[in-house]
mmCIF file of C-alpha atoms in Angstrom:
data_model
loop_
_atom_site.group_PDB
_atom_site.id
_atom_site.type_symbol
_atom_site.label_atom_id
_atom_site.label_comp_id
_atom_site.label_asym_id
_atom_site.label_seq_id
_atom_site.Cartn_x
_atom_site.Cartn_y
_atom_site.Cartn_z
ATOM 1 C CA UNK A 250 42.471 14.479 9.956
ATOM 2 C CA UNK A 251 39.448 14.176 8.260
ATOM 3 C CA UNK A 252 38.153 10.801 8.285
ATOM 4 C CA UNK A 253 37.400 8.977 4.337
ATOM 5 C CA UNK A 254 33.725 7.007 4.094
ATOM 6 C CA UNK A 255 34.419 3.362 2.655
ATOM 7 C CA UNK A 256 30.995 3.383 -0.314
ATOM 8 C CA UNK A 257 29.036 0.285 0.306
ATOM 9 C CA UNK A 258 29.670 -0.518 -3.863
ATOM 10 C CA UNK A 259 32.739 0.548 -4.506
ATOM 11 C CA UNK A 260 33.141 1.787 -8.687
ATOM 12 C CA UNK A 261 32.651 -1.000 -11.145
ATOM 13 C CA UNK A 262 31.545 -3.817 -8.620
ATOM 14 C CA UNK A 263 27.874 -5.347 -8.895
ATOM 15 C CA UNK A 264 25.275 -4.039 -6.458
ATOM 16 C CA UNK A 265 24.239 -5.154 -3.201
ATOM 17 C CA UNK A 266 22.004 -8.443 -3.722
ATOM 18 C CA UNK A 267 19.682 -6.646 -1.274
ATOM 19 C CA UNK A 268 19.331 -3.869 -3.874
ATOM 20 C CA UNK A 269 17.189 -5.023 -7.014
ATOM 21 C CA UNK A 270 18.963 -3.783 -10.011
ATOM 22 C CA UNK A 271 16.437 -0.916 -12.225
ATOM 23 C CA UNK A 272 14.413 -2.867 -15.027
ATOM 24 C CA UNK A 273 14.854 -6.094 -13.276
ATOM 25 C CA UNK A 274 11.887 -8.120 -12.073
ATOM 26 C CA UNK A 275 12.885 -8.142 -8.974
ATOM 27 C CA UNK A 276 12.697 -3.927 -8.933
ATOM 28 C CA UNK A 277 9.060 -4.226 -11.136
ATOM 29 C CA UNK A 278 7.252 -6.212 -9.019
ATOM 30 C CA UNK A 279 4.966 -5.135 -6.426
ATOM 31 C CA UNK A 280 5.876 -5.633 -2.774
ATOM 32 C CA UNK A 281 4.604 -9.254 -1.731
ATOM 33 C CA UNK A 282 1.531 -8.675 0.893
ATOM 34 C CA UNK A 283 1.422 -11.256 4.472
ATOM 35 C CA UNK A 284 -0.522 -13.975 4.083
ATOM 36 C CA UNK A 285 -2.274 -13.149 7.422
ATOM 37 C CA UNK A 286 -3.404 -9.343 5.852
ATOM 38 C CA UNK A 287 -4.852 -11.326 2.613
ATOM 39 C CA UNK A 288 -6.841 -13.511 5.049
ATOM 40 C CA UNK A 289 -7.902 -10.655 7.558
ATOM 41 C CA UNK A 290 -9.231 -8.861 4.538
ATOM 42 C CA UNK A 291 -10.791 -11.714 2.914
ATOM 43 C CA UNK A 292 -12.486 -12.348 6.464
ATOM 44 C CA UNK A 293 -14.141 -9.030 7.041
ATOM 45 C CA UNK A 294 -15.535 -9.009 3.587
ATOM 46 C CA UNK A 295 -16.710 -12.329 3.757
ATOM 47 C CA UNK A 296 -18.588 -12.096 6.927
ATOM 48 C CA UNK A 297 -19.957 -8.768 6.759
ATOM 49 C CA UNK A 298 -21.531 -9.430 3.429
ATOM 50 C CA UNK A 299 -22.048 -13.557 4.359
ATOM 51 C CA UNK A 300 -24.362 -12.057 7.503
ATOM 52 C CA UNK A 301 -27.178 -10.370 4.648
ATOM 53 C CA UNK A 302 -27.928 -13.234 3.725
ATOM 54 C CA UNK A 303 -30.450 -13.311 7.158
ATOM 55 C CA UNK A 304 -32.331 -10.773 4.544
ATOM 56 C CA UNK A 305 -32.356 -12.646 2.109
ATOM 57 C CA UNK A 306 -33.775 -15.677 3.477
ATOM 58 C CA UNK A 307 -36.638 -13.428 5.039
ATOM 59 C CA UNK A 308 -37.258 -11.898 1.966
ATOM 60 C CA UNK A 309 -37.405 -15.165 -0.152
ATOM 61 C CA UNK A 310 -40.179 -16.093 2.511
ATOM 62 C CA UNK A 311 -42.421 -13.200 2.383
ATOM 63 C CA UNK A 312 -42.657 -13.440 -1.578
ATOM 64 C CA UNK A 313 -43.878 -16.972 -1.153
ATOM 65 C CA UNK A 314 -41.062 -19.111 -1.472
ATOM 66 C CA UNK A 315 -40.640 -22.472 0.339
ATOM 67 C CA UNK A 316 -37.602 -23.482 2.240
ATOM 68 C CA UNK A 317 -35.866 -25.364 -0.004
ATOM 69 C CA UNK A 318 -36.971 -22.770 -3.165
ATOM 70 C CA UNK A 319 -35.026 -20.488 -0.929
ATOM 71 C CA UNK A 320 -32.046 -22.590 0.367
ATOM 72 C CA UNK A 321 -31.428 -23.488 -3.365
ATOM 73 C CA UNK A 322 -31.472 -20.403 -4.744
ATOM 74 C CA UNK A 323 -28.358 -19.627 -2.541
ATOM 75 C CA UNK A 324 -26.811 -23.256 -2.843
ATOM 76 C CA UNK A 325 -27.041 -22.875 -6.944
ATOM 77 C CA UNK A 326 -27.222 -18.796 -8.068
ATOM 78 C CA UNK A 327 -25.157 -17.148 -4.913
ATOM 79 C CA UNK A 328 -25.131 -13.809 -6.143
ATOM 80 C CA UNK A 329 -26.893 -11.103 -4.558
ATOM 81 C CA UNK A 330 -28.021 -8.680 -6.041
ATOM 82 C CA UNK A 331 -29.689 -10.927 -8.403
ATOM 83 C CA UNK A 332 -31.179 -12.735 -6.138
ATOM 84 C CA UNK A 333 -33.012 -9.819 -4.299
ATOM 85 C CA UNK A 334 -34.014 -8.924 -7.489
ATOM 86 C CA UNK A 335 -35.777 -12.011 -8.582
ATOM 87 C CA UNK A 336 -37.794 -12.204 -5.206
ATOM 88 C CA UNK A 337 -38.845 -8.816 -5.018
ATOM 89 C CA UNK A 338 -40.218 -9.020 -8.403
ATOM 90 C CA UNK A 339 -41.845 -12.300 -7.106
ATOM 91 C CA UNK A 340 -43.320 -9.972 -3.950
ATOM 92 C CA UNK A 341 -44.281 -7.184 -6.453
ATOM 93 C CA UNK A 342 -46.526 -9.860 -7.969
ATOM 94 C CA UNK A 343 -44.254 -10.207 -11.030
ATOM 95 C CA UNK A 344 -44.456 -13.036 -13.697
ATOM 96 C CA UNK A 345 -41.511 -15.623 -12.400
ATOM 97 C CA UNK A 346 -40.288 -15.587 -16.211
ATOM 98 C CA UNK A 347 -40.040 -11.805 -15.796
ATOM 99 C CA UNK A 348 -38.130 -11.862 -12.411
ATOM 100 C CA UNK A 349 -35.831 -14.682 -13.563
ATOM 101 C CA UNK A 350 -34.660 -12.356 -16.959
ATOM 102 C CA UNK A 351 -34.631 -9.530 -14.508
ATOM 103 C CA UNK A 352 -32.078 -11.422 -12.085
ATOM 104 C CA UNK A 353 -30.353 -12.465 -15.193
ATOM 105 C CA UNK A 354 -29.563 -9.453 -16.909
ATOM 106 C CA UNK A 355 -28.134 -8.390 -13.603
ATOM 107 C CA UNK A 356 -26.149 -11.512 -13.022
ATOM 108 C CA UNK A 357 -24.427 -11.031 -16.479
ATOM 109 C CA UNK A 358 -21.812 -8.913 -14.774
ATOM 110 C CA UNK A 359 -20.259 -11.899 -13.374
ATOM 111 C CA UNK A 360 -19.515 -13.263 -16.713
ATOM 112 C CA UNK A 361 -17.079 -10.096 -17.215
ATOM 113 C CA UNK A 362 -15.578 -10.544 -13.843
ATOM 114 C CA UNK A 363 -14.283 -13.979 -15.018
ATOM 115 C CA UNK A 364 -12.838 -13.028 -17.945
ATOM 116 C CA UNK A 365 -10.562 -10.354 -16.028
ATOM 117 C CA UNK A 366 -9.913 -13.125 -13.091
ATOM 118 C CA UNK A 367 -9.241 -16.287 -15.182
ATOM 119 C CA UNK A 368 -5.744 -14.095 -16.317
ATOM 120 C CA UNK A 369 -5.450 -13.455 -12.657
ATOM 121 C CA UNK A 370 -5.554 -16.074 -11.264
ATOM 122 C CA UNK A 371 -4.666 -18.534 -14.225
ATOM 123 C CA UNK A 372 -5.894 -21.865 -12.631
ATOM 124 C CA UNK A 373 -6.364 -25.286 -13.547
ATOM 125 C CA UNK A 374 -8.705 -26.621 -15.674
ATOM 126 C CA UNK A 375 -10.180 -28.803 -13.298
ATOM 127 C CA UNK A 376 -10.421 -26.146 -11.093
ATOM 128 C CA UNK A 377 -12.067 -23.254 -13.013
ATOM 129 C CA UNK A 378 -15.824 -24.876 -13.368
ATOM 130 C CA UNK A 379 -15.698 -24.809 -9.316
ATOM 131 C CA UNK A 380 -13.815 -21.323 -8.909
ATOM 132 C CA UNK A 381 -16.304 -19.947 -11.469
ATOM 133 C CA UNK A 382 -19.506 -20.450 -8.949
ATOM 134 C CA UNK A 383 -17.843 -17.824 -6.734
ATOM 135 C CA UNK A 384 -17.097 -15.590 -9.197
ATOM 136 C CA UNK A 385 -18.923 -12.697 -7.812
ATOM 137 C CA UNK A 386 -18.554 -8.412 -6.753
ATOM 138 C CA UNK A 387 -16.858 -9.070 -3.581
ATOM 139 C CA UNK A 388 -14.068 -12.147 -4.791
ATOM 140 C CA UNK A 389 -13.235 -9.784 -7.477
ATOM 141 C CA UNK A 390 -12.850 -6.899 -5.347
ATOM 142 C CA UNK A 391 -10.728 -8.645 -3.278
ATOM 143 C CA UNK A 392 -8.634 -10.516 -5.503
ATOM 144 C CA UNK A 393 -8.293 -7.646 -7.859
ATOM 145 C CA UNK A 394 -6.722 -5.718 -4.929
ATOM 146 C CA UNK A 395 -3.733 -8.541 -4.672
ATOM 147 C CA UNK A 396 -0.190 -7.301 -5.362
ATOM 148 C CA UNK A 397 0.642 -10.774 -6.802
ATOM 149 C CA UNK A 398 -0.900 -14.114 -8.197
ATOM 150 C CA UNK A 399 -0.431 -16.235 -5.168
ATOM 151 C CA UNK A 400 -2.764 -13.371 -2.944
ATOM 152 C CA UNK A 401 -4.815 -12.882 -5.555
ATOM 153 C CA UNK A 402 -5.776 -16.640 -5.543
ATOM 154 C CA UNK A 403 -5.504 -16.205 -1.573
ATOM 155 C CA UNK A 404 -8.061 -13.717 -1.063
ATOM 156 C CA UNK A 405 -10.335 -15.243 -3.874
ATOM 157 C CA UNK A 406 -10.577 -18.703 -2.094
ATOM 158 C CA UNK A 407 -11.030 -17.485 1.421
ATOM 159 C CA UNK A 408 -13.445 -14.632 0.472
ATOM 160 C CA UNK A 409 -15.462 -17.013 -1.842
ATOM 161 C CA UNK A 410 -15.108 -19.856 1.098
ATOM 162 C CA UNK A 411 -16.226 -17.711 4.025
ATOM 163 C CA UNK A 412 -18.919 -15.834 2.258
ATOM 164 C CA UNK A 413 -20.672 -18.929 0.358
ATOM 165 C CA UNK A 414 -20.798 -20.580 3.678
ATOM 166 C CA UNK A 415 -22.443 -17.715 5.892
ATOM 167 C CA UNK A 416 -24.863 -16.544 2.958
ATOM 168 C CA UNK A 417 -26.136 -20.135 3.137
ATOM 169 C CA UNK A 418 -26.167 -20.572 6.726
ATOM 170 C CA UNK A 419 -28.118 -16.964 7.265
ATOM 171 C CA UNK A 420 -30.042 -17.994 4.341
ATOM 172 C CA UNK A 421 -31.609 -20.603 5.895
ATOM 173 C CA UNK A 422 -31.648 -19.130 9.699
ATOM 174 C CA UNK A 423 -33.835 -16.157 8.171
ATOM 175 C CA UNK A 424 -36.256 -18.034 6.227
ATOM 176 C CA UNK A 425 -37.166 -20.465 9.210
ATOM 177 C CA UNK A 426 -37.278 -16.875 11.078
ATOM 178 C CA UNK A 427 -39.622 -15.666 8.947
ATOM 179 C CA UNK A 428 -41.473 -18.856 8.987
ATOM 180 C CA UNK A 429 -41.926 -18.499 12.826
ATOM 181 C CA UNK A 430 -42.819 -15.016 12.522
ATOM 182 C CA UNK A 431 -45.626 -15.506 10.131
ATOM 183 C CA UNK A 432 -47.001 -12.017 8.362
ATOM 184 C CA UNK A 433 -43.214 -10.338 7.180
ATOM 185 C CA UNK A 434 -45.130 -7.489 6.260
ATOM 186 C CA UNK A 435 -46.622 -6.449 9.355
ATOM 187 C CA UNK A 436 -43.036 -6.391 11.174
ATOM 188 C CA UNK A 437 -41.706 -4.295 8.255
ATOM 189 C CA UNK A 438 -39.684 -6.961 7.215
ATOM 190 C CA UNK A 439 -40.367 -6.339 3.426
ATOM 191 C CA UNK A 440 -38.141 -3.558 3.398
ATOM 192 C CA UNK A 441 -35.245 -5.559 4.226
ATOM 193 C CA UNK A 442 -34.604 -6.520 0.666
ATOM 194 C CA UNK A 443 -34.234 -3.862 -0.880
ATOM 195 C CA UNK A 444 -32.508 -1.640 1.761
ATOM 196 C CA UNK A 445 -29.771 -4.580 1.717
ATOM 197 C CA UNK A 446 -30.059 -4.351 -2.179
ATOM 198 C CA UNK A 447 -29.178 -0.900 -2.121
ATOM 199 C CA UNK A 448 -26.405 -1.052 0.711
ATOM 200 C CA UNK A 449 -24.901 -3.874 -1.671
ATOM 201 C CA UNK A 450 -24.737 -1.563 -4.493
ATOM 202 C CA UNK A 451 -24.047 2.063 -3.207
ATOM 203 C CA UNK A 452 -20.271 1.091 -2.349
ATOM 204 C CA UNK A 453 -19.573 0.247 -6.111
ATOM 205 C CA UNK A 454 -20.978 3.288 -7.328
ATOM 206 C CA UNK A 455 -17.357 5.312 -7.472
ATOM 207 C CA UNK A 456 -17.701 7.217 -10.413
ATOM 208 C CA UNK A 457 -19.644 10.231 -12.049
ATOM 209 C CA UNK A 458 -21.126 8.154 -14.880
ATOM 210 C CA UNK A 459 -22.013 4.914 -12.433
ATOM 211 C CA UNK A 460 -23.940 7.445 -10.332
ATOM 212 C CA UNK A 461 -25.894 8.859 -13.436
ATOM 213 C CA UNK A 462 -26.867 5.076 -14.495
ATOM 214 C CA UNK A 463 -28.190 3.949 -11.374
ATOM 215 C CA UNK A 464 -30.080 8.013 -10.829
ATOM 216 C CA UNK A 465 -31.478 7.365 -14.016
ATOM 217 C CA UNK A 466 -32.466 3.686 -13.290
ATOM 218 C CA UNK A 467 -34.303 4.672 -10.893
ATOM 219 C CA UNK A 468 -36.008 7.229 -12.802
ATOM 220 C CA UNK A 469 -37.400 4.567 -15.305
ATOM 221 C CA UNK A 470 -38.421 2.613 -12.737
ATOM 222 C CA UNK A 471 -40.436 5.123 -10.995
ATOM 223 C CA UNK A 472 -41.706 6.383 -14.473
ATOM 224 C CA UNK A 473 -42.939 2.346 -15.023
ATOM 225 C CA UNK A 474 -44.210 1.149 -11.946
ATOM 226 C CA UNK A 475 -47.982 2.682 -12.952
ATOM 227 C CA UNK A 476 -48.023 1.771 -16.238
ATOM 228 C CA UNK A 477 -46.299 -1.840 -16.545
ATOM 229 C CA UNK A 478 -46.806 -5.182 -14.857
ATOM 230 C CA UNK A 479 -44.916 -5.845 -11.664
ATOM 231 C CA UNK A 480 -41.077 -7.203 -13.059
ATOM 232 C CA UNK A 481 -40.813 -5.417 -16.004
ATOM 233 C CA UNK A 482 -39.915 -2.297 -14.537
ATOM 234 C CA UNK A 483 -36.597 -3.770 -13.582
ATOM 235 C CA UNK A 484 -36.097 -4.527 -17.416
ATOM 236 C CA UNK A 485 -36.503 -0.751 -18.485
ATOM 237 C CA UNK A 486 -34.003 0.216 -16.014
ATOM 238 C CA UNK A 487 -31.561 -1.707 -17.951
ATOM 239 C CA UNK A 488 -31.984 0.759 -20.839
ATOM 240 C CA UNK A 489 -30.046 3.529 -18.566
ATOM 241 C CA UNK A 490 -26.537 2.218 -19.021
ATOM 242 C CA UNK A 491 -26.366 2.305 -22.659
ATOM 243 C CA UNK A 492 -28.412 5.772 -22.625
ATOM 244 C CA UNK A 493 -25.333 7.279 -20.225
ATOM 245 C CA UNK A 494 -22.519 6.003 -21.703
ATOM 246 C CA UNK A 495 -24.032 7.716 -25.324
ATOM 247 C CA UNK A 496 -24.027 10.786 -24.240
ATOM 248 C CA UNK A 497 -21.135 10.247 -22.402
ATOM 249 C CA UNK A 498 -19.654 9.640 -25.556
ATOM 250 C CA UNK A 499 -20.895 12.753 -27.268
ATOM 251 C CA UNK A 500 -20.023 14.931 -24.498
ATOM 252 C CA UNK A 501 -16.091 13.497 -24.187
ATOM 253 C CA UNK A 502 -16.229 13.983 -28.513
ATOM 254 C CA UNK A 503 -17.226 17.560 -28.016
ATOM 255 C CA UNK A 504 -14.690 18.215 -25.629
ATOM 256 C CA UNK A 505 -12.058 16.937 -27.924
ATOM 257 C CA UNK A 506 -13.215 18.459 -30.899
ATOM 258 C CA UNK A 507 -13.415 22.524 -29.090
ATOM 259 C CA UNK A 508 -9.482 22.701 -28.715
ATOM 260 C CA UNK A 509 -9.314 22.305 -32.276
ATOM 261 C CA UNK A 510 -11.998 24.491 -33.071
ATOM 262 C CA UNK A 511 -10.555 27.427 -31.214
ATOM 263 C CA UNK A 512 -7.562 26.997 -32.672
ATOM 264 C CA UNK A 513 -9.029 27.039 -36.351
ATOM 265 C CA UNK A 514 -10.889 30.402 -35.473
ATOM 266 C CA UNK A 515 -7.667 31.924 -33.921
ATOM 267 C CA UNK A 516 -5.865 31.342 -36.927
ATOM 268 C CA UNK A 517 -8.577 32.850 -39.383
ATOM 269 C CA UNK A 518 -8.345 32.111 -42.967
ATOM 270 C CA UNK A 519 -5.105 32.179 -44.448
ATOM 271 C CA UNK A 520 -4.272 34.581 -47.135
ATOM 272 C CA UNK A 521 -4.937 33.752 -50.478
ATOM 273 C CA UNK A 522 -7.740 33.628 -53.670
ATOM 274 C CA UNK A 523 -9.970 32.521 -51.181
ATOM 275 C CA UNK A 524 -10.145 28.844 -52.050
ATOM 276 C CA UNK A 525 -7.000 28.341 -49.987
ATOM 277 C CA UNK A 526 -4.615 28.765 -52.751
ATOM 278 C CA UNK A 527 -1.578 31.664 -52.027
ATOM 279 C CA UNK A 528 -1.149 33.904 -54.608
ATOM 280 C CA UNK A 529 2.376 34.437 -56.193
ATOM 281 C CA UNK A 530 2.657 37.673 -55.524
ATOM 282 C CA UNK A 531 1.351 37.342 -51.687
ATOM 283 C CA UNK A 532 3.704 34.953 -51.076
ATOM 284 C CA UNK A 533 6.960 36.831 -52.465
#
């Protein structure tokens, strides 16, 4: 005698509470992430990009700054790239107004990264003037890469808390290093700058048209460097971004436009007088 299966919901009764119903919010929401992954994540970020700022503070040193132009660069900017950029136009022998719109243009990313994380993470008022010092690539990254609000807001504040914390601490450990060590120069030190500069910026460079802005940045730059003062090369290689996403443009519009162009010369002209009219006859 075969034996009959009972069905866990029998016809016409509800479904199992542990089974969201289709459509429901329950069923559209992402899974919820472990606090403890958030954290781990926002940890290794945090330190691994909290320990360059040992560069940074050597850097700021060899282009002449003093230890507290160096310290408060990281207590009151704290971002980056933009930093590394103002000092090496400073150790290029740049005008400081120069370096400073240099490390400006470049900081005027973060400004976009707010608007996409004040939806986010939607917090207080009081809140937001703080939050908004730490709005920087790697917060963003991480709190972009949240399933929900409450991780999103997790991985912000721990990322932004770890990293603002080492990057100040290494900040000042490498400029009284350098200060020991005198002449950066002759221990090759100079070069640590930019090499972190570029390490910073080579992960974000995902796709075909990032790649062309920053090959053709650096193109300008080595085109300017002989001809224009120290600084204002950095300026010119602004100019790239707009250039590639132009012909970007043009080159997606032609794309679109040869389908229909194909088609058109498939079809040939239609029978008629010749200025697209169909005769009577032709067309009984």
């Amino acid at each position: 005698m075969a034996e009959q299966t009972v069905p866990a919901n029998p016809p016409g009764s509800p479904p199992s509470p542990s089974v969201p119903v289709p459509g429901s919010p329950a069923a559209d929401s992402p899974p919820a992430k472990p606090d403890a992954a958030v954290v781990r994540d926002a940890l290794g970020v945090g330190v691994a990009v909290g320990l360059s700022g040992f560069a940074f503070g050597v850097t700021a040193a060899g282009s002449g700054l003093t230890l507290l132009q160096t310290c408060a660069l990281s207590l009151l900017v704290f971002t980056g790239a933009s930093q590394f950029a103002l000092v090496g136009a400073l150790a290029a022998g740049g005008n400081p107004f120069t370096a400073a719109a240099g490390a400006f243009f470049l900081g005027i990313r973060n400004a976009f990264y707010g608007l996409r994380l004040s939806q986010l993470l939607a917090l207080p008022r009081a809140v937001r003037p703080f939050a908004a010092h730490w709005v920087i690539d790697e917060t963003t990254a991480v709190a972009l890469a949240q399933p929900g609000r409450r991780a999103a807001r997790l991985g912000f504040t721990v990322t932004g808390l770890t990293l603002y914390v080492l990057w100040n601490a290494t900040t000042l450990l490498g400029a009284l290093g350098a200060e020991a060590i005198g002449d950066t120069d002759a221990w090759g030190l100079d070069a640590a700058g930019p090499a972190v500069f570029l390490a910073l910026l080579a992960p974000m460079l995902r796709t075909t048209t990032e790649r062309a802005v920053a090959g053709l940045a650096v193109l300008l730059v080595v085109m300017a460097l002989p001809v224009l003062p120290a600084g204002v090369p950095v300026l010119v290689a602004a100019f790239a971004a707009p250039v590639v996403l132009w012909f970007t443009g043009r080159t997606a519009g032609d794309r679109h436009d040869a389908p229909r162009r194909d088609r058109d010369t498939e079809d040939g002209p239609k029978p008629g007088n010749g200025n697209g009219h169909v005769n009577g006859n032709e067309a009984r």
